Amino acid sequence: VTTVASETALLSLLGEQPADHGLPAVFYGADDVHRLDLERIWRSSWVFAAHSCELRNQGDATVLQFGADSFILVRGGEDVVRAFRNTCRHRGSRILDRPATGLKALVCPYHQWTYSTSGRLLGCGGMERERTIQRESLGLHEVRVVEVGGLLFLAAGDDAPSIEQARSELERALRPQGLESAKVAARRTYRVRANWKLIWENNRECWHCHVGHPEYIRSNFDTALPSDPELGRRTSEINGNLSALGLELDHDEAGLAEFPTPDRWWSATRTPTTAGFVSESLDGRAVAPLMGDYAEADVGVLRARMLPNFWCHASSDHAVTTRLLPLGPGLTQVQVTWLVDAAATKGRDYELSRLLPFWQSTSEQDWTLCERAQRGVLDAGYEPGPLSPGREYNVIALLDWYRRALGNTSQSS
Ligand code: FES
Ligand SMILES: [Fe+2]
């Protein structure tokens, strides 16, 4: 547990930082900060856990972990996905290590205490004959889980903010994408040797894109000049295709949409792609059949994000989600998942060799940049430097969110 003394010192150090500078090294590498991040942010937020299509059938389960806390998600009785703490009510053993299908029950590998997929303790090896125990009070500890447009978010603690507004806004944006009727086509899981905040900082600016992402920059206007005439032309072209769905682009300016903002830890925006790019693929052509409600391929890219651990880019034919989970101050598990329509067949409707390269290379380029940044900020010579209001406004906003989230009680100051 973070000591009160170190917590006070850390919060006052954070409070002294100019808002338009990066954070001191301790925020990227210290165990005390990692514990405080887990306590104040990760255990008090809605954390992206999985896609509902990964738990399509009763008895499908998956696991995830941040810090030392592990959670089981399982589709159980009444076809409901529930989330439980992955620790046995007997002597605490981890119960599930990896995704599973067709589970009739959750059985602890240690002494085989058995729980229903709704978390009830069904059997404890006859222990109730030796001593009085209340089986009904020894069910798995349940945590809240909500589904948002085919995405499952869990809240480890009771103090997570209401997700209702985020849910309705994201559901509206995600509806045409049809993630509920998608399937996982591929997944890459990385152990990125960088603090989770550095990975977000990198995600929140595209200054590095010109040099860092030669493939990515060809498909969008993130690095375009505001006066680029192609931006207006593509916006009206794509809006023409979207109008049949009652949709339109809502980010038609050059550069990244503003996120986060003081009142939003989630957002979704649809942005235009450049001429020739109907999908975020290397050659700009579709790489899979249309998803969801789309009748046209050329509908821009739907981008969604939720702090502290989720973002996604969805083209008309495929979606790519990114999930961050902190494993230590300098280590983050990053899971990148490619989704296509559930009816699409590999080899006939899509090929991984065309589906993956765009986001696999862009993601891996980012992890390399983040690991390089991590090594640099832990150098004794590192000093937080100034951020560009024109190109790093979202990094400034992210750090503002972080300061308020960590301070928690001093959010208004
Ligand atoms: S710790 Fe799970 S059955 Fe003993
Ligand atoms: Fe990047």
CSV table of C-alpha atoms and ligand atoms in Angstrom, one decimal:
chain,number,residue,atom,x,y,z
A,1,VAL,CA,0.0,0.0,0.0
A,2,THR,CA,1.3,3.5,-0.9
A,3,THR,CA,2.2,5.3,2.3
A,4,VAL,CA,0.4,8.5,3.2
A,5,ALA,CA,3.7,10.3,3.2
A,6,SER,CA,4.7,9.3,-0.3
A,7,GLU,CA,1.1,9.8,-1.6
A,8,THR,CA,1.1,13.4,-0.3
A,9,ALA,CA,4.6,14.0,-1.7
A,10,LEU,CA,3.6,12.6,-5.1
A,11,LEU,CA,0.4,14.6,-5.3
A,12,SER,CA,2.1,17.8,-4.4
A,13,LEU,CA,4.9,17.1,-6.9
A,14,LEU,CA,2.2,16.5,-9.5
A,15,GLY,CA,0.4,19.7,-8.5
A,16,GLU,CA,3.6,21.7,-8.9
A,17,GLN,CA,4.1,20.6,-12.5
A,18,PRO,CA,3.3,23.2,-15.2
A,19,ALA,CA,0.2,21.9,-17.2
A,20,ASP,CA,2.0,22.3,-20.5
A,21,HIS,CA,5.0,20.1,-19.6
A,22,GLY,CA,5.4,16.3,-19.4
A,23,LEU,CA,5.5,14.5,-16.1
A,24,PRO,CA,8.5,13.9,-13.8
A,25,ALA,CA,10.2,10.5,-14.2
A,26,VAL,CA,8.8,9.2,-11.0
A,27,PHE,CA,5.3,9.0,-12.6
A,28,TYR,CA,6.6,6.6,-15.3
A,29,GLY,CA,8.8,4.4,-13.2
A,30,ALA,CA,8.1,4.3,-9.4
A,31,ASP,CA,6.3,1.5,-7.7
A,32,ASP,CA,4.5,4.0,-5.4
A,33,VAL,CA,3.0,5.7,-8.4
A,34,HIS,CA,2.1,2.4,-10.0
A,35,ARG,CA,0.2,1.5,-6.8
A,36,LEU,CA,-1.5,4.9,-6.7
A,37,ASP,CA,-2.5,4.6,-10.4
A,38,LEU,CA,-4.0,1.2,-9.7
A,39,GLU,CA,-5.9,2.4,-6.6
A,40,ARG,CA,-7.1,5.8,-7.9
A,41,ILE,CA,-7.6,5.0,-11.6
A,42,TRP,CA,-7.7,1.4,-12.5
A,43,ARG,CA,-9.8,0.1,-9.6
A,44,SER,CA,-12.0,3.2,-9.8
A,45,SER,CA,-12.7,3.2,-13.6
A,46,TRP,CA,-14.6,1.2,-16.2
A,47,VAL,CA,-11.9,-0.9,-17.8
A,48,PHE,CA,-12.2,-2.4,-21.2
A,49,ALA,CA,-12.2,-6.2,-20.7
A,50,ALA,CA,-13.3,-8.1,-23.9
A,51,HIS,CA,-15.6,-8.1,-26.9
A,52,SER,CA,-19.0,-9.7,-26.3
A,53,CYS,CA,-18.4,-11.9,-29.4
A,54,GLU,CA,-15.5,-13.6,-27.5
A,55,LEU,CA,-18.1,-14.9,-25.1
A,56,ARG,CA,-20.7,-15.8,-27.6
A,57,ASN,CA,-22.0,-19.0,-26.0
A,58,GLN,CA,-22.9,-20.0,-22.4
A,59,GLY,CA,-19.8,-21.4,-20.8
A,60,ASP,CA,-17.4,-19.2,-22.7
A,61,ALA,CA,-15.0,-17.4,-20.4
A,62,THR,CA,-12.0,-15.2,-20.5
A,63,VAL,CA,-9.6,-13.6,-18.0
A,64,LEU,CA,-7.7,-10.4,-17.7
A,65,GLN,CA,-5.4,-8.9,-15.1
A,66,PHE,CA,-4.1,-5.4,-14.1
A,67,GLY,CA,-1.7,-4.9,-11.3
A,68,ALA,CA,-2.2,-8.0,-9.1
A,69,ASP,CA,-5.9,-8.2,-9.7
A,70,SER,CA,-7.3,-10.8,-12.0
A,71,PHE,CA,-10.9,-11.1,-13.2
A,72,ILE,CA,-12.9,-13.8,-14.9
A,73,LEU,CA,-15.6,-12.9,-17.4
A,74,VAL,CA,-18.0,-15.7,-18.2
A,75,ARG,CA,-21.3,-16.0,-20.0
A,76,GLY,CA,-23.4,-18.0,-17.6
A,77,GLY,CA,-27.0,-18.5,-16.5
A,78,GLU,CA,-29.7,-16.5,-18.3
A,79,ASP,CA,-27.2,-15.9,-21.1
A,80,VAL,CA,-25.7,-13.1,-18.9
A,81,VAL,CA,-22.0,-12.1,-18.9
A,82,ARG,CA,-20.8,-11.7,-15.4
A,83,ALA,CA,-17.4,-10.8,-14.0
A,84,PHE,CA,-15.8,-12.3,-10.9
A,85,ARG,CA,-12.6,-11.8,-9.0
A,86,ASN,CA,-10.3,-14.6,-10.0
A,87,THR,CA,-9.6,-15.8,-6.4
A,88,CYS,CA,-11.1,-18.8,-4.7
A,89,ARG,CA,-13.2,-18.4,-1.6
A,90,HIS,CA,-11.3,-21.3,0.0
A,91,ARG,CA,-7.7,-20.4,0.2
A,92,GLY,CA,-7.5,-17.8,-2.5
A,93,SER,CA,-6.0,-19.7,-5.4
A,94,ARG,CA,-6.4,-18.3,-8.9
A,95,ILE,CA,-9.2,-20.2,-10.6
A,96,LEU,CA,-8.9,-19.6,-14.3
A,97,ASP,CA,-5.6,-19.0,-16.2
A,98,ARG,CA,-6.8,-18.5,-19.8
A,99,PRO,CA,-9.9,-18.2,-22.0
A,100,ALA,CA,-12.1,-21.3,-22.0
A,101,THR,CA,-15.2,-22.5,-23.8
A,102,GLY,CA,-18.0,-24.9,-22.9
A,103,LEU,CA,-17.5,-24.5,-19.1
A,104,LYS,CA,-20.3,-26.1,-17.1
A,105,ALA,CA,-18.8,-24.7,-13.9
A,106,LEU,CA,-15.7,-22.9,-12.6
A,107,VAL,CA,-13.5,-25.4,-10.8
A,108,CYS,CA,-10.6,-24.2,-8.6
A,109,PRO,CA,-7.6,-26.3,-9.6
A,110,TYR,CA,-6.3,-26.4,-6.0
A,111,HIS,CA,-8.9,-28.4,-4.0
A,112,GLN,CA,-11.7,-28.4,-6.6
A,113,TRP,CA,-14.2,-26.1,-5.0
A,114,THR,CA,-16.7,-25.7,-7.7
A,115,TYR,CA,-18.7,-22.6,-8.7
A,116,SER,CA,-21.6,-22.2,-11.1
A,117,THR,CA,-21.0,-19.9,-14.0
A,118,SER,CA,-23.2,-17.4,-12.1
A,119,GLY,CA,-20.6,-17.5,-9.3
A,120,ARG,CA,-22.5,-19.6,-6.7
A,121,LEU,CA,-20.5,-22.1,-4.7
A,122,LEU,CA,-21.9,-25.5,-5.7
A,123,GLY,CA,-19.4,-27.9,-4.1
A,124,CYS,CA,-16.6,-27.8,-1.6
A,125,GLY,CA,-15.5,-31.4,-1.4
A,126,GLY,CA,-18.0,-32.2,1.3
A,127,MET,CA,-16.5,-29.8,3.7
A,128,GLU,CA,-19.9,-28.7,4.9
A,129,ARG,CA,-20.1,-32.2,6.6
A,130,GLU,CA,-17.1,-31.3,8.8
A,131,ARG,CA,-18.0,-27.9,9.9
A,132,THR,CA,-20.7,-25.4,9.4
A,133,ILE,CA,-20.2,-23.2,6.4
A,134,GLN,CA,-22.6,-21.0,4.6
A,135,ARG,CA,-22.3,-22.0,1.0
A,136,GLU,CA,-24.5,-19.2,-0.2
A,137,SER,CA,-22.1,-16.6,1.4
A,138,LEU,CA,-19.0,-18.2,-0.3
A,139,GLY,CA,-19.8,-17.4,-3.9
A,140,LEU,CA,-17.2,-15.7,-6.1
A,141,HIS,CA,-16.9,-12.0,-5.6
A,142,GLU,CA,-18.8,-10.4,-8.4
A,143,VAL,CA,-17.8,-7.1,-10.0
A,144,ARG,CA,-20.0,-5.0,-12.3
A,145,VAL,CA,-19.7,-5.5,-16.1
A,146,VAL,CA,-21.6,-3.6,-18.8
A,147,GLU,CA,-21.9,-4.2,-22.5
A,148,VAL,CA,-21.5,-1.1,-24.7
A,149,GLY,CA,-22.1,-1.8,-28.4
A,150,GLY,CA,-20.4,-5.2,-28.3
A,151,LEU,CA,-17.6,-4.2,-25.9
A,152,LEU,CA,-17.5,-5.3,-22.3
A,153,PHE,CA,-16.2,-3.0,-19.6
A,154,LEU,CA,-15.8,-3.9,-15.9
A,155,ALA,CA,-15.5,-1.9,-12.8
A,156,ALA,CA,-13.4,-3.5,-10.1
A,157,GLY,CA,-14.5,-1.0,-7.4
A,158,ASP,CA,-17.8,0.4,-6.3
A,159,ASP,CA,-16.6,4.0,-6.8
A,160,ALA,CA,-16.4,4.0,-10.6
A,161,PRO,CA,-18.3,6.9,-12.1
A,162,SER,CA,-21.6,6.3,-13.8
A,163,ILE,CA,-21.1,4.9,-17.3
A,164,GLU,CA,-24.6,5.6,-18.6
A,165,GLN,CA,-23.8,8.7,-20.6
A,166,ALA,CA,-20.6,7.1,-22.1
A,167,ARG,CA,-22.7,4.0,-22.8
A,168,SER,CA,-25.4,5.8,-24.7
A,169,GLU,CA,-23.0,8.0,-26.7
A,170,LEU,CA,-20.7,5.1,-27.6
A,171,GLU,CA,-23.6,2.8,-28.4
A,172,ARG,CA,-25.1,5.3,-30.8
A,173,ALA,CA,-21.7,5.7,-32.6
A,174,LEU,CA,-20.9,2.0,-32.6
A,175,ARG,CA,-24.4,0.8,-33.8
A,176,PRO,CA,-23.7,0.7,-37.6
A,177,GLN,CA,-20.4,-1.2,-37.0
A,178,GLY,CA,-22.3,-4.3,-35.7
A,179,LEU,CA,-19.6,-5.4,-33.3
A,180,GLU,CA,-22.1,-7.7,-31.6
A,181,SER,CA,-22.2,-9.8,-34.7
A,182,ALA,CA,-18.5,-9.7,-35.3
A,183,LYS,CA,-15.8,-12.2,-34.7
A,184,VAL,CA,-12.2,-12.0,-33.7
A,185,ALA,CA,-10.1,-12.6,-36.8
A,186,ALA,CA,-6.7,-12.1,-35.3
A,187,ARG,CA,-5.1,-10.9,-32.1
A,188,ARG,CA,-1.6,-9.8,-31.2
A,189,THR,CA,-0.6,-9.5,-27.5
A,190,TYR,CA,2.5,-7.4,-26.6
A,191,ARG,CA,4.4,-6.8,-23.5
A,192,VAL,CA,5.4,-3.2,-24.0
A,193,ARG,CA,8.2,-2.0,-21.7
A,194,ALA,CA,6.7,1.4,-21.1
A,195,ASN,CA,4.4,3.0,-18.5
A,196,TRP,CA,0.7,2.9,-19.6
A,197,LYS,CA,0.6,6.8,-19.5
A,198,LEU,CA,3.4,7.0,-22.1
A,199,ILE,CA,1.5,4.8,-24.4
A,200,TRP,CA,-1.5,7.1,-24.1
A,201,GLU,CA,0.6,10.2,-24.5
A,202,ASN,CA,1.9,8.7,-27.8
A,203,ASN,CA,-1.6,7.8,-28.9
A,204,ARG,CA,-2.8,11.4,-28.3
A,205,GLU,CA,-0.6,13.2,-30.8
A,206,CYS,CA,0.3,12.6,-34.4
A,207,TRP,CA,3.4,14.8,-34.5
A,208,HIS,CA,5.4,11.6,-34.6
A,209,CYS,CA,3.3,10.2,-37.5
A,210,HIS,CA,5.1,11.6,-40.5
A,211,VAL,CA,8.3,9.9,-39.6
A,212,GLY,CA,7.0,7.2,-37.4
A,213,HIS,CA,4.0,5.9,-39.4
A,214,PRO,CA,4.7,5.9,-43.2
A,215,GLU,CA,1.7,3.6,-43.8
A,216,TYR,CA,-0.8,5.2,-41.5
A,217,ILE,CA,-0.4,8.8,-42.7
A,218,ARG,CA,-1.4,7.9,-46.2
A,219,SER,CA,-5.0,7.0,-45.1
A,220,ASN,CA,-6.1,10.1,-43.1
A,221,PHE,CA,-5.9,13.8,-42.5
A,222,ASP,CA,-4.4,13.6,-39.0
A,223,THR,CA,-1.3,15.5,-40.2
A,224,ALA,CA,-2.9,17.5,-43.1
A,225,LEU,CA,-2.9,21.3,-43.2
A,226,PRO,CA,-6.3,22.8,-42.3
A,227,SER,CA,-6.5,24.3,-45.7
A,228,ASP,CA,-6.1,21.0,-47.6
A,229,PRO,CA,-8.8,21.1,-50.3
A,230,GLU,CA,-8.9,17.3,-50.4
A,231,LEU,CA,-10.3,17.3,-46.8
A,232,GLY,CA,-13.5,19.2,-47.9
A,233,ARG,CA,-13.9,17.2,-51.0
A,234,ARG,CA,-13.6,13.8,-49.2
A,235,THR,CA,-15.8,15.0,-46.4
A,236,SER,CA,-18.7,15.7,-48.8
A,237,GLU,CA,-18.1,12.5,-50.8
A,238,ILE,CA,-18.2,10.3,-47.6
A,239,ASN,CA,-21.1,12.2,-46.1
A,240,GLY,CA,-23.0,11.4,-49.3
A,241,ASN,CA,-22.5,7.7,-48.6
A,242,LEU,CA,-23.3,8.0,-44.9
A,243,SER,CA,-26.6,9.9,-45.3
A,244,ALA,CA,-28.5,6.7,-46.1
A,245,LEU,CA,-27.6,5.5,-42.6
A,246,GLY,CA,-28.6,8.8,-41.1
A,247,LEU,CA,-24.9,9.4,-40.2
A,248,GLU,CA,-22.4,12.0,-41.0
A,249,LEU,CA,-18.7,12.6,-40.3
A,250,ASP,CA,-18.3,14.5,-37.1
A,251,HIS,CA,-14.6,15.2,-37.2
A,252,ASP,CA,-13.9,16.8,-40.6
A,253,GLU,CA,-11.0,19.0,-39.6
A,254,ALA,CA,-7.3,18.3,-40.0
A,255,GLY,CA,-5.6,16.9,-36.9
A,256,LEU,CA,-6.9,14.8,-34.0
A,257,ALA,CA,-10.3,15.3,-32.4
A,258,GLU,CA,-10.0,16.8,-29.0
A,259,PHE,CA,-9.8,14.0,-26.4
A,260,PRO,CA,-10.0,13.8,-23.5
A,261,THR,CA,-12.0,16.9,-22.4
A,262,PRO,CA,-12.7,17.9,-18.8
A,263,ASP,CA,-16.2,16.3,-19.0
A,264,ARG,CA,-15.4,13.3,-21.2
A,265,TRP,CA,-13.2,10.2,-20.5
A,266,TRP,CA,-14.8,8.6,-23.5
A,267,SER,CA,-15.5,9.8,-27.1
A,268,ALA,CA,-16.3,8.6,-30.6
A,269,THR,CA,-15.8,10.4,-33.8
A,270,ARG,CA,-16.0,9.5,-37.5
A,271,THR,CA,-13.3,10.9,-39.6
A,272,PRO,CA,-12.7,11.0,-43.4
A,273,THR,CA,-10.1,8.9,-45.1
A,274,THR,CA,-8.0,10.2,-48.0
A,275,ALA,CA,-8.8,9.5,-51.7
A,276,GLY,CA,-8.4,5.8,-52.5
A,277,PHE,CA,-8.7,4.6,-48.9
A,278,VAL,CA,-12.1,3.0,-48.2
A,279,SER,CA,-10.4,1.0,-45.5
A,280,GLU,CA,-7.4,1.3,-43.2
A,281,SER,CA,-5.4,-1.2,-45.2
A,282,LEU,CA,-2.0,-0.9,-47.0
A,283,ASP,CA,-3.5,-0.3,-50.4
A,284,GLY,CA,-6.7,1.4,-49.2
A,285,ARG,CA,-9.0,-1.2,-50.6
A,286,ALA,CA,-11.4,-3.3,-48.5
A,287,VAL,CA,-9.9,-6.3,-46.8
A,288,ALA,CA,-13.1,-8.0,-45.6
A,289,PRO,CA,-16.8,-8.0,-46.3
A,290,LEU,CA,-18.8,-5.0,-45.0
A,291,MET,CA,-19.7,-5.1,-41.3
A,292,GLY,CA,-22.9,-4.2,-39.5
A,293,ASP,CA,-25.3,-1.8,-41.3
A,294,TYR,CA,-22.9,-0.5,-43.9
A,295,ALA,CA,-24.1,-0.6,-47.5
A,296,GLU,CA,-21.1,1.4,-48.8
A,297,ALA,CA,-17.4,0.8,-48.2
A,298,ASP,CA,-16.4,4.4,-48.3
A,299,VAL,CA,-17.7,5.7,-44.9
A,300,GLY,CA,-14.6,7.0,-43.2
A,301,VAL,CA,-13.2,5.6,-40.0
A,302,LEU,CA,-15.1,5.4,-36.7
A,303,ARG,CA,-12.7,6.0,-33.8
A,304,ALA,CA,-13.7,5.5,-30.2
A,305,ARG,CA,-11.7,5.8,-27.0
A,306,MET,CA,-12.3,5.3,-23.3
A,307,LEU,CA,-9.8,6.1,-20.5
A,308,PRO,CA,-7.9,4.4,-19.0
A,309,ASN,CA,-7.4,1.6,-21.5
A,310,PHE,CA,-9.3,1.4,-24.8
A,311,TRP,CA,-9.2,2.8,-28.3
A,312,CYS,CA,-10.4,1.5,-31.6
A,313,HIS,CA,-10.3,2.3,-35.3
A,314,ALA,CA,-13.1,0.8,-37.4
A,315,SER,CA,-13.4,0.8,-41.2
A,316,SER,CA,-16.5,-0.4,-42.9
A,317,ASP,CA,-15.0,-3.8,-43.3
A,318,HIS,CA,-13.0,-4.4,-40.1
A,319,ALA,CA,-12.4,-3.0,-36.7
A,320,VAL,CA,-9.2,-2.9,-34.6
A,321,THR,CA,-9.4,-2.5,-30.9
A,322,THR,CA,-6.5,-1.8,-28.5
A,323,ARG,CA,-6.6,-2.7,-24.8
A,324,LEU,CA,-3.9,-1.6,-22.3
A,325,LEU,CA,-3.4,-3.3,-18.9
A,326,PRO,CA,-0.6,-2.2,-16.6
A,327,LEU,CA,1.5,-5.0,-15.2
A,328,GLY,CA,4.1,-2.8,-13.6
A,329,PRO,CA,5.3,0.8,-13.6
A,330,GLY,CA,7.3,0.1,-16.7
A,331,LEU,CA,5.4,-2.7,-18.3
A,332,THR,CA,2.1,-2.8,-20.1
A,333,GLN,CA,0.3,-5.6,-21.7
A,334,VAL,CA,-1.2,-4.4,-25.0
A,335,GLN,CA,-3.7,-6.5,-26.8
A,336,VAL,CA,-4.6,-5.6,-30.4
A,337,THR,CA,-7.6,-7.3,-31.9
A,338,TRP,CA,-8.9,-7.4,-35.4
A,339,LEU,CA,-12.6,-8.0,-35.9
A,340,VAL,CA,-14.6,-8.8,-39.0
A,341,ASP,CA,-18.2,-9.8,-39.6
A,342,ALA,CA,-19.0,-13.1,-38.0
A,343,ALA,CA,-20.1,-14.6,-41.3
A,344,ALA,CA,-16.8,-13.9,-43.1
A,345,THR,CA,-14.7,-16.9,-43.8
A,346,LYS,CA,-10.9,-16.8,-43.7
A,347,GLY,CA,-9.3,-17.7,-47.0
A,348,ARG,CA,-12.6,-16.9,-48.9
A,349,ASP,CA,-13.7,-13.5,-47.6
A,350,TYR,CA,-10.5,-12.2,-46.0
A,351,GLU,CA,-6.8,-13.0,-45.8
A,352,LEU,CA,-4.8,-12.2,-42.7
A,353,SER,CA,-1.9,-11.1,-45.0
A,354,ARG,CA,-4.1,-8.2,-46.1
A,355,LEU,CA,-6.1,-7.6,-42.9
A,356,LEU,CA,-3.3,-7.3,-40.5
A,357,PRO,CA,-0.3,-5.3,-41.9
A,358,PHE,CA,-1.8,-1.7,-41.6
A,359,TRP,CA,-2.5,-1.8,-37.9
A,360,GLN,CA,0.1,-4.4,-37.0
A,361,SER,CA,2.9,-2.2,-38.3
A,362,THR,CA,1.4,1.0,-37.0
A,363,SER,CA,1.0,-0.5,-33.5
A,364,GLU,CA,4.4,-2.0,-33.4
A,365,GLN,CA,6.0,1.3,-34.6
A,366,ASP,CA,4.2,2.9,-31.7
A,367,TRP,CA,5.4,0.4,-29.1
A,368,THR,CA,9.0,0.9,-30.3
A,369,LEU,CA,8.5,4.7,-29.9
A,370,CYS,CA,7.0,4.2,-26.4
A,371,GLU,CA,9.8,1.9,-25.2
A,372,ARG,CA,12.3,4.4,-26.5
A,373,ALA,CA,10.5,7.2,-24.6
A,374,GLN,CA,10.4,5.0,-21.4
A,375,ARG,CA,14.1,4.5,-21.5
A,376,GLY,CA,14.7,8.2,-21.9
A,377,VAL,CA,12.4,9.4,-19.2
A,378,LEU,CA,14.1,7.0,-16.7
A,379,ASP,CA,17.5,8.5,-17.5
A,380,ALA,CA,19.0,10.6,-14.7
A,381,GLY,CA,19.4,13.4,-17.2
A,382,TYR,CA,15.6,13.6,-18.1
A,383,GLU,CA,13.8,16.7,-17.3
A,384,PRO,CA,10.1,17.2,-18.3
A,385,GLY,CA,10.0,19.4,-21.5
A,386,PRO,CA,7.4,21.8,-23.0
A,387,LEU,CA,4.4,20.4,-24.9
A,388,SER,CA,3.2,22.0,-28.2
A,389,PRO,CA,-0.3,23.6,-27.8
A,390,GLY,CA,-0.7,23.2,-31.6
A,391,ARG,CA,0.3,19.6,-32.0
A,392,GLU,CA,0.1,18.1,-28.5
A,393,TYR,CA,-3.1,19.7,-27.2
A,394,ASN,CA,-4.4,16.2,-26.5
A,395,VAL,CA,-1.3,15.2,-24.5
A,396,ILE,CA,-1.9,18.3,-22.4
A,397,ALA,CA,-5.5,17.3,-22.0
A,398,LEU,CA,-4.5,13.8,-21.1
A,399,LEU,CA,-2.1,14.9,-18.4
A,400,ASP,CA,-4.8,17.2,-17.0
A,401,TRP,CA,-7.2,14.2,-16.8
A,402,TYR,CA,-4.5,12.2,-15.1
A,403,ARG,CA,-3.8,15.0,-12.5
A,404,ARG,CA,-7.4,15.2,-11.7
A,405,ALA,CA,-8.0,11.5,-11.6
A,406,LEU,CA,-5.0,10.9,-9.3
A,407,GLY,CA,-5.9,13.8,-7.0
A,408,ASN,CA,-9.5,12.5,-7.1
A,409,THR,CA,-10.7,14.7,-4.2
A,410,SER,CA,-9.1,17.9,-5.6
A,411,GLN,CA,-10.7,17.6,-9.0
A,412,SER,CA,-12.1,21.1,-8.9
A,413,SER,CA,-8.9,22.9,-7.9
B,1,FES,S1,-8.0,-22.7,-2.8
B,1,FES,FE1,-9.6,-23.1,-4.2
B,1,FES,S2,-10.3,-25.0,-3.6
B,1,FES,FE2,-8.8,-24.6,-2.1
B,2,FE,FE,1.6,6.5,-33.3
